[in-house]
Short mmCIF file of C-alpha atoms in Angstrom, two decimals:
data_model
loop_
_atom_site.label_atom_id
_atom_site.label_comp_id
_atom_site.label_asym_id
_atom_site.label_seq_id
_atom_site.Cartn_x
_atom_site.Cartn_y
_atom_site.Cartn_z
CA MET A 368 3.35 -28.16 6.42
CA ASN A 369 0.37 -27.10 4.67
CA GLN A 370 -1.67 -24.56 6.33
CA ALA A 371 -4.64 -22.37 5.88
CA PRO A 372 -3.67 -18.77 4.54
CA GLU A 373 -4.29 -15.65 6.49
CA ARG A 374 -4.15 -14.19 2.98
CA PHE A 375 -4.31 -15.53 -0.82
CA THR A 376 -4.07 -13.79 -4.21
CA ILE A 377 -6.71 -13.51 -6.87
CA VAL A 378 -5.68 -13.45 -10.42
CA PRO A 379 -7.93 -12.05 -12.96
CA ASP A 380 -7.97 -14.45 -16.14
CA ASP A 381 -9.91 -15.48 -19.28
CA TYR A 382 -11.89 -18.32 -17.16
CA HIS A 383 -13.31 -18.09 -14.09
CA VAL A 384 -11.87 -14.75 -13.03
CA PRO A 385 -12.52 -12.32 -15.60
CA TYR A 386 -12.97 -9.50 -12.86
CA ALA A 387 -10.57 -9.08 -9.95
CA GLY A 388 -8.57 -6.11 -9.38
CA THR A 389 -8.47 -2.55 -7.77
CA ALA A 390 -11.38 -0.03 -7.36
CA GLU A 391 -11.04 3.68 -8.00
CA ASP A 392 -11.56 4.28 -4.30
CA GLY A 393 -8.63 1.67 -3.56
CA ARG A 394 -10.69 -1.36 -2.30
CA LYS A 395 -9.79 -4.91 -3.92
CA PHE A 396 -12.68 -6.48 -5.74
CA PHE A 397 -13.96 -10.01 -7.50
CA LEU A 398 -17.18 -9.94 -9.59
CA SER A 399 -18.94 -12.87 -11.07
CA ASP A 400 -21.90 -13.96 -12.62
CA GLU A 401 -21.24 -17.78 -12.50
CA LEU A 402 -22.05 -18.24 -8.49
CA PHE A 403 -24.69 -20.70 -8.04
CA ALA A 404 -27.07 -22.44 -5.70
CA PRO A 405 -29.49 -25.40 -6.01
CA GLY A 406 -31.96 -23.29 -8.52
CA SER A 407 -30.29 -20.24 -8.25
CA GLY A 408 -27.68 -18.02 -9.97
CA TYR A 409 -26.22 -14.91 -8.46
CA VAL A 410 -24.14 -11.88 -9.49
CA GLY A 411 -21.81 -11.27 -6.86
CA LEU A 412 -19.33 -8.16 -6.07
CA PHE A 413 -17.29 -8.80 -3.23
CA LEU A 414 -14.97 -5.93 -1.92
CA TRP A 415 -12.12 -5.73 0.85
CA LYS A 416 -10.49 -2.72 2.01
CA ALA A 417 -7.51 -1.45 0.50
CA ASP A 418 -5.28 -3.31 2.89
CA GLY A 419 -7.06 -6.64 1.83
CA THR A 420 -9.48 -6.78 4.80
CA PHE A 421 -13.01 -8.00 4.02
CA ASP A 422 -15.33 -5.02 3.49
CA GLU A 423 -18.50 -6.11 1.96
CA VAL A 424 -20.72 -8.24 -0.52
CA ARG A 425 -23.23 -6.94 -3.10
CA VAL A 426 -25.49 -9.92 -4.27
CA ASP A 427 -28.21 -10.00 -6.87
CA GLU A 428 -30.07 -13.45 -7.66
CA VAL A 429 -30.51 -13.85 -11.37
CA ARG A 430 -31.83 -16.63 -13.20
CA ARG A 431 -29.85 -19.85 -13.79
CA ALA A 432 -28.81 -20.44 -17.11
CA GLU A 433 -30.92 -23.11 -18.90
CA GLY A 434 -29.48 -26.41 -19.23
CA VAL A 435 -26.48 -26.39 -17.17
CA PRO A 436 -25.88 -29.30 -15.35
CA PRO A 437 -26.26 -29.24 -11.39
CA GLY A 438 -22.68 -28.34 -9.82
CA GLN A 439 -21.42 -26.87 -13.22
CA ALA A 440 -20.71 -22.90 -12.95
CA ALA A 441 -21.88 -21.01 -16.16
CA ALA A 442 -22.34 -17.61 -16.78
CA ALA A 443 -25.68 -15.90 -15.90
CA GLY A 444 -25.75 -13.88 -19.04
CA ALA A 445 -26.53 -10.83 -16.67
CA ASP A 446 -24.46 -8.28 -18.69
CA ASP A 447 -26.25 -5.31 -17.71
CA LEU A 448 -25.85 -6.14 -14.40
CA ILE A 449 -22.32 -6.78 -14.57
CA ALA A 450 -21.79 -3.44 -16.40
CA SER A 451 -23.49 -1.98 -13.44
CA ARG A 452 -21.35 -3.52 -10.96
CA LEU A 453 -17.96 -2.36 -12.67
CA ALA A 454 -19.61 1.24 -13.31
CA GLU A 455 -19.95 1.42 -9.27
CA LEU A 456 -16.18 0.59 -9.12
CA GLY A 457 -15.32 3.74 -10.85
CA LYS A 458 -11.87 3.55 -12.89
CA TYR A 459 -10.86 0.48 -11.98
CA VAL A 460 -7.62 -1.95 -12.65
CA LEU A 461 -7.67 -5.45 -13.77
CA GLU A 462 -4.64 -7.08 -11.44
CA PRO A 463 -4.00 -9.33 -9.01
CA VAL A 464 -4.97 -8.64 -5.40
CA GLU A 465 -4.02 -10.00 -2.18
CA VAL A 466 -6.94 -10.76 -0.01
CA GLU A 467 -8.10 -12.53 3.32
CA PRO A 468 -10.95 -15.35 3.13
CA PHE A 469 -14.35 -14.40 4.39
CA ALA A 470 -17.85 -15.68 4.50
CA VAL A 471 -21.14 -13.98 5.04
CA GLU A 472 -24.88 -15.22 4.96
CA VAL A 473 -27.42 -13.39 2.72
CA ASP A 474 -30.87 -14.60 2.68
CA GLY A 475 -29.54 -17.82 3.72
CA VAL A 476 -26.94 -18.51 1.14
CA THR A 477 -22.86 -18.30 2.18
CA PHE A 478 -21.05 -15.77 -0.13
CA GLY A 479 -17.35 -15.56 0.28
CA TRP A 480 -13.75 -17.37 0.10
CA VAL A 481 -14.09 -20.02 2.38
CA GLY A 482 -11.25 -21.99 3.88
CA SER A 483 -11.87 -25.96 4.18
CA GLU A 484 -9.15 -28.86 4.79
CA PHE A 485 -9.65 -32.39 3.49
CA GLU A 486 -6.74 -34.71 4.73
CA GLY A 487 -4.44 -32.30 5.95
CA LEU A 488 -4.57 -30.06 2.64
CA TYR A 489 -6.11 -26.49 2.39
CA SER A 490 -7.68 -24.66 0.06
CA ILE A 491 -9.56 -21.33 -0.18
CA ASN A 492 -13.02 -22.41 -2.37
CA ILE A 493 -15.38 -19.51 -4.07
CA GLU A 494 -18.99 -20.05 -2.53
CA PRO A 495 -21.58 -20.30 -3.56
CA GLY A 496 -21.02 -22.95 -6.23
CA ASP A 497 -17.17 -24.03 -5.11
CA PHE A 498 -16.04 -23.48 -8.84
CA ILE A 499 -12.64 -22.17 -7.75
CA ALA A 500 -10.13 -23.67 -5.52
CA TYR A 501 -7.19 -22.11 -4.56
CA TYR A 502 -4.30 -24.31 -2.75
CA GLU A 503 -0.79 -23.46 -1.53
CA PRO A 504 1.32 -21.24 -2.67
CA TRP A 505 -1.82 -19.50 -2.67
CA ASP A 506 -0.87 -16.89 -5.37
CA GLY A 507 -3.61 -17.02 -7.63
CA LEU A 508 -1.54 -18.42 -10.83
CA GLU A 509 -3.54 -21.88 -10.89
CA TYR A 510 -6.67 -23.01 -9.29
CA ASP A 511 -8.80 -26.14 -9.74
CA THR A 512 -12.55 -25.94 -11.08
#
């Protein structure tokens, strides 16, 4: 029976997950410049402790790319900010990470990997923007966009 997981895996790829792995200090991370809410774009660095439990989120509001339809993810073009956030990680390794879902609110916007259920099917979705959704078997090898 499909049920919400305590942990799921994020696997780096060349599409929506270019930055996931382990930082020099052992913490797990996911970094994206595709996070969005109506009228806003964000660069978000999500951090978990070495054991995969939630640690913190670092968020920067950026200009949303022009011409992107509402509800569609797109890179914010914040290359300097991405480089800065990656530098904060020290020597890092891009690799699959097994972490727990979480949600935190920053300035009235929910950030995290949020579990939901629809007609008995559970998913873990990125927020804000809901442009990545993982499903059972939670191995991170495939996701819906």
